[in-house]
Short mmCIF file of C-alpha atoms and ligand atoms in Angstrom, two decimals:
data_model
loop_
_atom_site.label_atom_id
_atom_site.label_comp_id
_atom_site.label_asym_id
_atom_site.label_seq_id
_atom_site.Cartn_x
_atom_site.Cartn_y
_atom_site.Cartn_z
CA MET A 1 -33.12 38.94 -22.49
CA ALA A 2 -36.42 39.12 -24.04
CA PHE A 3 -36.91 42.72 -22.71
CA MET A 4 -33.37 43.45 -23.89
CA LEU A 5 -34.73 42.32 -27.55
CA SER A 6 -37.90 44.42 -27.66
CA GLN A 7 -35.67 47.39 -26.45
CA SER A 8 -33.86 46.97 -29.98
CA LEU A 9 -33.56 43.85 -32.06
CA ILE A 10 -30.32 44.98 -33.69
CA ILE A 11 -28.57 45.70 -30.53
CA GLY A 12 -29.87 42.77 -28.56
CA ALA A 13 -28.63 40.72 -31.53
CA VAL A 14 -25.38 41.87 -31.01
CA VAL A 15 -25.15 41.26 -27.32
CA ILE A 16 -26.31 37.54 -27.47
CA VAL A 17 -24.07 36.82 -30.52
CA LEU A 18 -20.74 38.29 -29.27
CA THR A 19 -21.34 37.16 -25.29
CA PRO A 20 -20.33 33.51 -26.15
CA LEU A 21 -16.95 34.55 -27.59
CA SER A 22 -15.96 34.94 -24.00
CA VAL A 23 -16.75 31.08 -22.96
CA PHE A 24 -14.59 30.39 -26.27
CA ALA A 25 -11.64 32.47 -24.64
CA ALA A 26 -12.20 30.80 -21.15
CA SER A 27 -12.44 27.31 -22.70
CA PHE A 28 -9.08 27.88 -24.71
CA ILE A 29 -7.13 28.95 -21.77
CA SER A 30 -8.97 26.26 -19.57
CA LYS A 31 -7.32 23.43 -21.99
CA ARG A 32 -3.87 24.78 -21.66
CA ILE A 33 -4.25 24.92 -17.64
CA HIS A 34 -5.57 21.23 -17.47
CA SER A 35 -2.39 20.27 -18.61
CA ALA A 36 -0.58 22.43 -16.20
CA PHE A 37 -2.58 21.83 -13.56
CA LYS A 38 -1.90 17.96 -13.89
CA GLU A 39 1.68 18.23 -14.51
CA GLN A 40 1.73 20.55 -11.17
CA SER A 41 -0.06 17.82 -9.22
CA LYS A 42 2.35 15.14 -10.76
CA ILE A 43 5.18 17.02 -9.36
CA THR A 44 3.57 17.69 -6.17
CA GLY A 45 3.02 13.66 -5.61
CA GLU A 46 6.91 13.13 -6.65
CA LEU A 47 8.12 16.20 -4.23
CA GLY A 48 5.90 14.16 -1.31
CA GLY A 49 7.07 10.86 -2.24
CA TYR A 50 10.81 12.08 -2.37
CA SER A 51 10.62 13.94 1.01
CA ASP A 52 8.69 11.10 2.70
CA GLU A 53 11.54 8.57 1.50
CA MET A 54 14.40 10.46 2.74
CA ILE A 55 12.90 11.83 5.98
CA SER A 56 11.84 8.69 7.06
CA ASN A 57 14.97 6.71 6.12
CA ARG A 58 16.68 9.84 7.69
CA LYS A 59 19.23 7.46 9.47
CA LEU A 60 20.34 5.95 6.12
CA THR A 61 20.65 8.91 4.41
CA ALA A 62 22.51 10.20 7.01
CA ALA A 63 24.95 7.00 7.53
CA PHE A 64 25.79 7.04 3.66
CA ALA A 65 26.21 11.19 3.68
CA TYR A 66 23.90 11.01 1.30
CA GLU A 67 22.14 14.63 2.70
CA HIS A 68 23.81 16.65 0.11
CA GLU A 69 22.94 14.54 -2.91
CA ALA A 70 19.29 14.32 -1.69
CA GLY A 71 19.29 18.22 -1.00
CA LYS A 72 20.22 18.30 -4.70
CA LYS A 73 17.48 16.22 -5.88
CA PHE A 74 14.71 17.80 -3.83
CA TYR A 75 16.25 21.26 -5.15
CA GLU A 76 15.84 19.91 -9.04
CA ILE A 77 12.08 18.69 -7.84
CA ASN A 78 11.09 21.67 -6.72
CA LYS A 79 12.20 23.91 -9.51
CA ARG A 80 10.20 21.91 -11.53
CA LEU A 81 7.26 22.34 -9.85
CA LYS A 82 8.33 26.19 -9.65
CA ILE A 83 8.24 26.28 -13.04
CA CYS A 84 5.06 24.29 -13.96
CA GLY A 85 2.94 26.16 -10.95
CA GLU A 86 3.92 29.41 -12.44
CA LYS A 87 2.60 28.61 -15.65
CA ALA A 88 -0.76 27.20 -14.16
CA GLN A 89 -1.17 30.02 -12.16
CA PHE A 90 -0.30 32.30 -14.74
CA TYR A 91 -2.81 30.94 -17.47
CA SER A 92 -5.34 30.20 -14.94
CA SER A 93 -5.15 33.91 -13.56
CA LEU A 94 -5.66 34.62 -17.09
CA THR A 95 -8.98 33.33 -17.53
CA ASN A 96 -11.08 35.54 -15.60
CA PRO A 97 -9.71 38.87 -17.21
CA ALA A 98 -9.82 37.28 -20.53
CA THR A 99 -13.76 36.87 -20.51
CA ARG A 100 -14.26 40.31 -18.79
CA PHE A 101 -12.17 41.97 -21.80
CA VAL A 102 -14.29 39.94 -24.43
CA ASN A 103 -17.48 41.13 -22.46
CA GLY A 104 -16.05 44.60 -22.16
CA LEU A 105 -15.59 44.47 -25.96
CA VAL A 106 -19.59 43.38 -26.04
CA TYR A 107 -20.37 46.30 -24.35
CA ALA A 108 -18.52 48.61 -26.26
CA ALA A 109 -20.14 47.16 -29.51
CA ALA A 110 -23.47 47.32 -27.86
CA GLY A 111 -22.89 50.97 -27.19
CA VAL A 112 -21.57 51.89 -30.47
CA ALA A 113 -24.65 49.82 -32.33
CA GLY A 114 -26.71 51.64 -30.37
CA ALA A 115 -25.05 55.04 -31.26
CA PHE A 116 -25.08 54.54 -34.61
CA LEU A 117 -28.79 53.65 -34.69
CA ALA A 118 -29.92 56.56 -33.10
CA VAL A 119 -27.94 59.16 -35.00
CA SER A 120 -28.86 57.45 -38.46
CA SER A 121 -32.22 56.37 -38.14
CA GLY A 122 -33.47 57.80 -34.92
CA THR A 123 -34.84 54.77 -33.90
CA VAL A 124 -33.78 54.63 -30.58
CA SER A 125 -33.58 57.13 -27.81
CA PRO A 126 -30.44 57.68 -25.44
CA GLY A 127 -32.50 56.56 -22.65
CA GLN A 128 -33.12 53.62 -24.67
CA ILE A 129 -29.52 53.35 -24.95
CA SER A 130 -28.39 53.78 -21.66
CA SER A 131 -31.07 51.19 -20.08
CA PHE A 132 -29.73 49.22 -22.85
CA LEU A 133 -26.42 49.09 -21.83
CA ALA A 134 -27.33 48.10 -18.19
CA TYR A 135 -28.92 44.87 -19.28
CA ALA A 136 -26.04 44.11 -21.53
CA ASN A 137 -24.23 44.36 -18.35
CA GLN A 138 -26.40 42.26 -16.21
CA TYR A 139 -26.81 39.73 -19.30
CA THR A 140 -22.79 39.29 -19.58
CA LYS A 141 -22.30 39.19 -15.64
CA PRO A 142 -22.83 35.12 -14.85
CA PHE A 143 -20.20 34.66 -18.12
CA ASN A 144 -17.57 36.64 -15.93
CA GLU A 145 -18.45 34.71 -12.64
CA VAL A 146 -18.16 31.22 -14.17
CA SER A 147 -15.00 31.91 -15.73
CA GLY A 148 -14.03 32.99 -12.60
CA VAL A 149 -14.24 29.39 -10.96
CA ILE A 150 -13.01 27.55 -14.30
CA ALA A 151 -9.46 27.54 -12.95
CA GLN A 152 -10.45 26.00 -9.58
CA LEU A 153 -12.61 23.43 -11.37
CA GLN A 154 -9.32 22.68 -13.53
CA SER A 155 -7.18 22.29 -10.34
CA ALA A 156 -9.81 19.97 -8.78
CA ILE A 157 -10.28 17.89 -11.85
CA ALA A 158 -6.53 17.58 -12.38
CA SER A 159 -6.36 16.77 -8.44
CA ALA A 160 -9.00 13.96 -8.59
CA SER A 161 -7.81 12.33 -11.71
CA ARG A 162 -4.75 11.32 -9.74
CA VAL A 163 -6.80 10.02 -7.11
CA PHE A 164 -9.28 8.23 -9.51
CA SER A 165 -5.88 6.34 -11.09
CA VAL A 166 -5.23 5.04 -8.02
CA ILE A 167 -8.96 3.86 -7.32
CA ASP A 168 -9.21 2.61 -10.99
CA VAL A 169 -6.07 0.05 -10.41
CA ILE A 170 -7.26 -3.15 -10.30
CA PRO A 171 -6.88 -5.33 -7.59
CA GLU A 172 -4.89 -8.44 -7.50
CA THR A 173 -7.20 -11.70 -9.09
CA ASP A 174 -9.52 -13.01 -6.86
CA GLY A 175 -9.58 -16.40 -8.44
CA GLU A 176 -12.90 -18.28 -9.37
CA SER A 177 -13.18 -18.76 -5.85
CA ASP A 178 -14.09 -15.29 -4.78
CA ASN A 179 -17.46 -15.24 -5.74
CA ASP A 180 -19.83 -16.03 -3.51
CA TYR A 181 -19.29 -19.51 -3.79
CA GLU A 182 -16.51 -20.97 -1.80
CA GLN A 183 -15.32 -24.25 -0.56
CA ILE A 184 -13.92 -24.08 3.29
CA PRO A 185 -12.97 -27.22 4.81
CA ASP A 186 -15.34 -29.23 7.57
CA GLU A 187 -12.54 -29.23 9.94
CA ILE A 188 -8.89 -27.56 9.82
CA THR A 189 -6.76 -30.19 11.55
CA GLY A 190 -3.66 -29.05 9.64
CA VAL A 191 -3.35 -31.46 6.90
CA VAL A 192 -1.37 -29.32 4.08
CA SER A 193 -0.41 -30.83 0.92
CA ALA A 194 1.48 -29.37 -2.21
CA GLU A 195 1.04 -31.54 -5.56
CA HIS A 196 3.42 -30.68 -8.10
CA VAL A 197 3.62 -26.99 -7.17
CA SER A 198 5.74 -24.83 -9.98
CA PHE A 199 5.91 -21.17 -9.39
CA SER A 200 8.06 -18.14 -10.74
CA TYR A 201 7.93 -14.57 -10.07
CA VAL A 202 9.13 -14.01 -13.45
CA THR A 203 8.24 -16.19 -16.17
CA GLU A 204 11.73 -16.80 -17.63
CA LYS A 205 13.07 -17.63 -14.44
CA PRO A 206 11.50 -21.09 -13.17
CA LEU A 207 12.02 -21.06 -9.35
CA ILE A 208 10.08 -23.64 -7.92
CA ARG A 209 9.50 -26.99 -9.95
CA ASP A 210 7.19 -30.13 -9.32
CA LEU A 211 7.31 -29.59 -5.86
CA ASN A 212 5.36 -32.20 -3.67
CA ILE A 213 4.80 -32.02 0.19
CA GLU A 214 2.05 -33.97 2.40
CA ILE A 215 2.05 -32.24 6.16
CA SER A 216 0.04 -34.57 8.63
CA PRO A 217 -2.08 -32.46 10.88
CA GLY A 218 -0.15 -31.24 13.86
CA SER A 219 3.08 -31.53 12.63
CA ARG A 220 5.94 -28.86 13.39
CA VAL A 221 7.66 -28.21 9.92
CA ALA A 222 10.72 -26.56 9.60
CA ILE A 223 11.94 -25.17 6.15
CA VAL A 224 15.44 -24.68 5.99
CA GLY A 225 18.23 -23.47 3.19
CA PRO A 226 20.47 -20.83 2.20
CA THR A 227 19.34 -17.72 1.39
CA GLY A 228 17.62 -17.24 -1.57
CA CYS A 229 16.32 -20.71 -2.17
CA GLY A 230 12.52 -20.05 -1.74
CA LYS A 231 11.54 -20.67 1.78
CA THR A 232 9.69 -17.38 1.77
CA THR A 233 8.25 -18.08 -1.48
CA LEU A 234 6.92 -21.34 -0.44
CA ILE A 235 5.44 -19.15 2.85
CA ASN A 236 3.93 -16.40 0.02
CA LEU A 237 2.13 -19.79 -1.66
CA LEU A 238 0.70 -21.16 1.28
CA MET A 239 -0.82 -17.92 2.38
CA ARG A 240 -1.55 -17.08 -1.22
CA PHE A 241 0.02 -14.08 -1.25
CA TYR A 242 0.60 -15.51 -5.05
CA ASP A 243 -0.97 -17.97 -6.66
CA VAL A 244 0.98 -21.09 -8.00
CA THR A 245 1.41 -21.46 -11.44
CA GLY A 246 0.93 -25.09 -11.87
CA GLY A 247 -0.23 -27.92 -9.62
CA LYS A 248 -2.46 -27.49 -6.47
CA ILE A 249 -2.14 -26.43 -2.69
CA SER A 250 -4.93 -27.84 -0.59
CA VAL A 251 -5.73 -27.61 3.44
CA ASP A 252 -7.49 -30.76 4.38
CA GLY A 253 -8.49 -31.78 0.70
CA VAL A 254 -9.67 -28.53 0.03
CA ASP A 255 -7.73 -26.56 -3.31
CA ILE A 256 -6.71 -23.16 -1.78
CA LYS A 257 -7.85 -21.85 -4.73
CA ASN A 258 -11.26 -22.33 -4.14
CA MET A 259 -11.26 -20.68 -0.74
CA LYS A 260 -11.62 -16.83 -0.41
CA ARG A 261 -8.16 -15.49 0.75
CA SER A 262 -9.54 -13.57 3.64
CA SER A 263 -10.84 -17.41 4.53
CA LEU A 264 -7.59 -19.20 4.05
CA ARG A 265 -5.45 -16.67 5.48
CA SER A 266 -7.75 -16.30 8.88
CA MET A 267 -6.48 -20.10 9.59
CA TYR A 268 -2.71 -19.26 9.51
CA GLY A 269 -1.12 -17.10 12.48
CA MET A 270 1.97 -15.24 11.15
CA VAL A 271 5.14 -13.43 12.30
CA LEU A 272 7.79 -12.36 9.91
CA GLN A 273 11.15 -11.46 9.95
CA ASP A 274 9.82 -7.45 9.43
CA THR A 275 7.77 -6.86 12.07
CA TRP A 276 4.72 -4.83 12.06
CA LEU A 277 3.27 -2.59 14.84
CA PHE A 278 1.24 0.25 14.49
CA ASP A 279 0.79 3.59 15.98
CA GLY A 280 -1.35 3.05 19.16
CA THR A 281 -0.89 1.44 22.74
CA ILE A 282 1.02 -1.82 23.44
CA ARG A 283 -2.28 -3.49 24.38
CA GLU A 284 -4.06 -2.53 21.10
CA ASN A 285 -0.90 -4.11 19.38
CA ILE A 286 -1.41 -7.38 20.81
CA ALA A 287 -5.23 -7.31 20.43
CA TYR A 288 -4.94 -6.40 16.77
CA GLY A 289 -6.21 -9.90 15.61
CA CYS A 290 -8.71 -10.25 18.26
CA PRO A 291 -10.05 -6.82 19.44
CA ASP A 292 -12.61 -8.17 21.97
CA ALA A 293 -9.65 -10.35 23.98
CA SER A 294 -10.16 -9.41 27.86
CA ASP A 295 -6.90 -8.03 29.70
CA GLU A 296 -6.05 -11.19 31.29
CA GLU A 297 -5.75 -13.00 28.02
CA ILE A 298 -3.53 -10.20 26.42
CA GLU A 299 -1.04 -10.36 29.48
CA SER A 300 -1.26 -14.14 29.34
CA ALA A 301 0.07 -13.76 25.65
CA ALA A 302 2.60 -11.48 26.24
CA LYS A 303 3.64 -13.53 29.36
CA ASP A 304 3.54 -17.12 26.95
CA ALA A 305 5.97 -14.73 24.52
CA HIS A 306 8.44 -13.76 27.24
CA ILE A 307 7.49 -10.03 27.00
CA HIS A 308 5.11 -9.37 29.93
CA SER A 309 8.14 -8.40 32.27
CA PHE A 310 9.80 -5.94 30.14
CA ILE A 311 5.68 -4.34 29.52
CA ARG A 312 5.20 -4.38 33.15
CA ARG A 313 8.37 -2.23 33.60
CA LEU A 314 7.40 0.66 31.27
CA PRO A 315 5.76 3.43 33.45
CA ASP A 316 2.59 3.10 31.29
CA GLY A 317 2.79 -0.38 30.97
CA TYR A 318 0.28 -2.02 28.54
CA ASP A 319 -0.78 1.37 27.62
CA THR A 320 2.51 2.48 26.97
CA VAL A 321 2.15 4.40 23.33
CA ILE A 322 4.42 2.82 20.71
CA SER A 323 4.79 3.48 17.18
CA GLY A 324 5.94 1.11 14.24
CA ASP A 325 9.30 3.48 13.41
CA GLU A 326 12.32 3.43 14.82
CA SER A 327 11.62 6.26 17.06
CA SER A 328 10.00 4.11 19.51
CA GLN A 329 11.44 2.98 23.16
CA ILE A 330 11.45 -0.65 21.96
CA SER A 331 14.09 -2.72 20.28
CA ALA A 332 14.05 -5.11 17.32
CA GLY A 333 13.93 -8.47 19.22
CA GLN A 334 11.12 -6.64 21.68
CA LYS A 335 9.26 -5.84 18.65
CA GLN A 336 8.97 -9.60 17.28
CA LEU A 337 8.07 -10.27 20.70
CA LEU A 338 4.91 -8.45 20.54
CA CYS A 339 4.04 -9.44 17.45
CA ILE A 340 4.45 -12.78 18.90
CA ALA A 341 2.54 -12.26 21.85
CA ARG A 342 -0.36 -11.36 19.03
CA VAL A 343 -0.57 -14.79 17.41
CA MET A 344 -0.40 -16.59 20.42
CA LEU A 345 -3.42 -14.53 21.62
CA ALA A 346 -5.01 -15.32 17.87
CA LYS A 347 -4.76 -19.24 18.41
CA THR A 348 -5.08 -19.92 15.20
CA PRO A 349 -5.05 -23.57 13.81
CA MET A 350 -1.72 -23.11 11.82
CA LEU A 351 1.16 -21.01 12.13
CA ILE A 352 3.87 -19.53 10.15
CA LEU A 353 6.96 -18.08 11.51
CA ASP A 354 9.37 -16.68 8.80
CA GLU A 355 12.41 -15.77 10.36
CA ALA A 356 10.05 -14.73 13.48
CA THR A 357 13.04 -15.08 16.20
CA SER A 358 16.03 -13.68 14.09
CA SER A 359 16.10 -10.67 16.63
CA ILE A 360 15.83 -12.14 19.77
CA ASP A 361 18.67 -13.91 21.85
CA THR A 362 19.11 -17.74 21.59
CA MET A 363 17.88 -18.57 25.48
CA THR A 364 14.49 -16.25 25.07
CA GLU A 365 14.03 -17.96 21.60
CA VAL A 366 14.11 -21.86 23.24
CA ARG A 367 11.85 -20.82 25.72
CA ILE A 368 9.51 -19.58 22.88
CA SER A 369 9.38 -22.23 20.66
CA ARG A 370 8.49 -24.20 23.74
CA ALA A 371 5.67 -22.20 24.28
CA PHE A 372 4.66 -22.37 20.51
CA ALA A 373 5.23 -26.09 20.92
CA ALA A 374 2.65 -26.12 23.72
CA MET A 375 -0.01 -23.65 21.76
CA MET A 376 0.06 -25.46 18.56
CA LYS A 377 -0.67 -28.94 20.03
CA GLY A 378 -2.46 -30.36 17.33
CA GLY A 379 -2.02 -27.67 14.86
CA THR A 380 0.12 -27.45 12.23
CA SER A 381 3.17 -24.62 12.12
CA PHE A 382 5.71 -24.26 9.62
CA ILE A 383 8.83 -22.61 10.81
CA VAL A 384 11.66 -20.91 8.68
CA ALA A 385 15.05 -20.31 10.57
CA HIS A 386 18.61 -19.89 10.02
CA ARG A 387 19.50 -21.15 13.46
CA LEU A 388 19.18 -24.73 13.15
CA SER A 389 19.41 -25.24 16.81
CA THR A 390 15.49 -23.80 17.02
CA ILE A 391 14.20 -26.20 14.69
CA LYS A 392 16.21 -29.08 15.82
CA ASN A 393 12.78 -30.71 17.41
CA ALA A 394 10.50 -30.35 14.33
CA ASP A 395 8.78 -33.21 13.33
CA LEU A 396 9.48 -32.70 9.74
CA ILE A 397 12.34 -30.75 7.86
CA LEU A 398 11.94 -29.78 4.57
CA VAL A 399 15.72 -28.85 3.25
CA MET A 400 15.62 -26.38 0.23
CA ARG A 401 18.05 -25.41 -2.34
CA ASP A 402 17.07 -23.39 -5.84
CA GLY A 403 13.58 -23.88 -5.17
CA ASP A 404 13.72 -27.76 -4.69
CA ILE A 405 13.18 -29.48 -1.91
CA VAL A 406 16.14 -31.58 -1.55
CA GLU A 407 15.95 -33.51 1.38
CA THR A 408 13.18 -33.93 4.13
CA GLY A 409 13.02 -35.98 7.53
CA ASN A 410 13.64 -35.41 11.22
CA HIS A 411 17.36 -33.59 12.51
CA GLY A 412 18.55 -37.10 13.51
CA GLU A 413 17.32 -38.95 9.95
CA LEU A 414 18.68 -35.88 8.00
CA LEU A 415 22.06 -35.73 9.96
CA GLY A 416 22.43 -39.83 9.15
CA LYS A 417 22.21 -38.91 5.29
CA ARG A 418 25.36 -36.63 5.39
CA GLY A 419 23.55 -34.37 2.82
CA ASP A 420 23.08 -30.68 2.80
CA TYR A 421 21.25 -30.47 6.03
CA ALA A 422 24.26 -32.45 7.78
CA ASN A 423 26.41 -29.84 6.11
CA LEU A 424 24.47 -26.70 7.26
CA TRP A 425 24.66 -28.41 10.47
CA ASN A 426 28.28 -29.03 10.63
CA ARG A 427 28.74 -25.32 9.45
CA GLN A 428 27.03 -23.75 11.98
CA PHE A 429 28.23 -25.83 15.04
CA SER A 430 31.84 -25.82 14.00
CA GLU A 431 32.55 -21.95 14.22
N1 ATP B 1 8.65 -10.40 -5.54
C1 ATP B 1 10.15 -11.18 -6.09
N2 ATP B 1 9.85 -10.83 -7.67
C2 ATP B 1 11.11 -11.55 -8.26
N3 ATP B 1 11.61 -12.45 -7.53
C3 ATP B 1 11.60 -12.66 -6.10
C4 ATP B 1 10.43 -11.97 -5.66
N4 ATP B 1 10.94 -12.47 -4.22
C5 ATP B 1 11.71 -13.32 -4.32
N5 ATP B 1 12.68 -13.35 -5.36
C6 ATP B 1 13.74 -14.45 -5.90
O1 ATP B 1 13.13 -15.63 -5.19
C7 ATP B 1 14.07 -16.30 -4.92
C8 ATP B 1 13.93 -17.15 -3.71
O2 ATP B 1 13.54 -16.01 -2.49
P1 ATP B 1 12.85 -16.16 -1.47
O3 ATP B 1 12.48 -14.73 -0.79
O4 ATP B 1 11.80 -17.19 -1.08
O5 ATP B 1 14.11 -16.98 -0.50
P2 ATP B 1 14.55 -16.93 1.09
O6 ATP B 1 14.59 -18.77 1.05
O7 ATP B 1 13.24 -16.69 1.60
O8 ATP B 1 15.49 -16.48 1.61
P3 ATP B 1 16.12 -15.79 2.77
O9 ATP B 1 16.72 -16.71 3.51
O10 ATP B 1 17.09 -14.72 2.53
O11 ATP B 1 14.89 -15.25 3.77
C9 ATP B 1 15.38 -15.23 -4.69
O12 ATP B 1 16.53 -15.59 -5.92
C10 ATP B 1 14.81 -14.31 -5.11
O13 ATP B 1 15.64 -13.06 -5.53
MG1 MG B 2 12.82 -15.28 3.37
#
């Protein structure tokens, strides 16, 4: 630049003043492409999500003859993506030519200024002008190169902002306890109590009001009641998937709000109605909670869960690769049994079974509940079941209705009361 100015101050000034114009042109266009790229990545996300939903639920789509509708919706999203993508591509491919065009003008202006000086005053020679034009070319080159990557940068920034919007989501509040300080019971015996607990998912609709329970260690507690009465909700509160809005729940005298969620959850083994298996071998799936378990331990857990003989019959046995989706060769009940084997291996001091045996035949269910009873000797377990025959032997049965516990007692006592439980029982066995 200094050399350029030393050749001729005037032409040098023309080049230096005019070249930044190309940067203005580039930034003007890049502002437009940023919003276009943002829109494009949003629609790409929408399209991906929609395809994923439709493909993973293809059976349902087919069962409701929804393929045509799904195709139409896909076409509509894809069309929006096309329009927006074209716009983004058009503006982004405009940036570089626009800067080149402006720089071309600068080049021409330098040439004209040089020619004008040479003719009018004769202060510059034609040789100087031509060397000058070569410098001017060198000078504007980096501007062209920068504008060439502006489009890529904008596209990357637009994509990154979507990723950051996910990263920046504030996680579930960990409560006052999740700092360095936490209280943990010295020994987990399984005393679980709820005092004046209230809870609602939506503030206007209270679900649980003033719930009180006191579970002595080593009990098998069954929770029964009609659909939607709040059984799963109670389990969610015990595990702190939701926090109570009033009152407190404690385990062995310690308010669960003062424990870390991870510590609390590691005290419980849990099997739910919705089974969860991941892509991997059966062995890995069973050993999910205890990766260090030996093969013997895994097999003994599988035997307790009455799934061992089925696994043995598979060509690859415990090394059979399965996946959570319906494409794998195992039935819904067998999936539940695998999840049961998983908690049987984990041997946690407390257990939660929410409709864990709902897909399993009654004979196997009875055998499994016996195995659970043996395993949970001395530990506390909570069992939610619609089939009352499974929970007949529970130490304590909590009967729920509309978020309240309306009756408590064991099977015999509750039948004697002739209340909700007796009604449920009689209805199940009169059919
Ligand atoms: N995430 C949620 N947000 C808002 N309301 C919910 C939510 N989950 C459940 N509910 C409502 O809370 C009530 C209790 O639901 P819950 O899942 O505890 O029932 P449940 O007793 O487990 O029933 P089921 O026997 O069908 O499993 C229901 O009326 C339900 O509509
Ligand atoms: Mg439920």
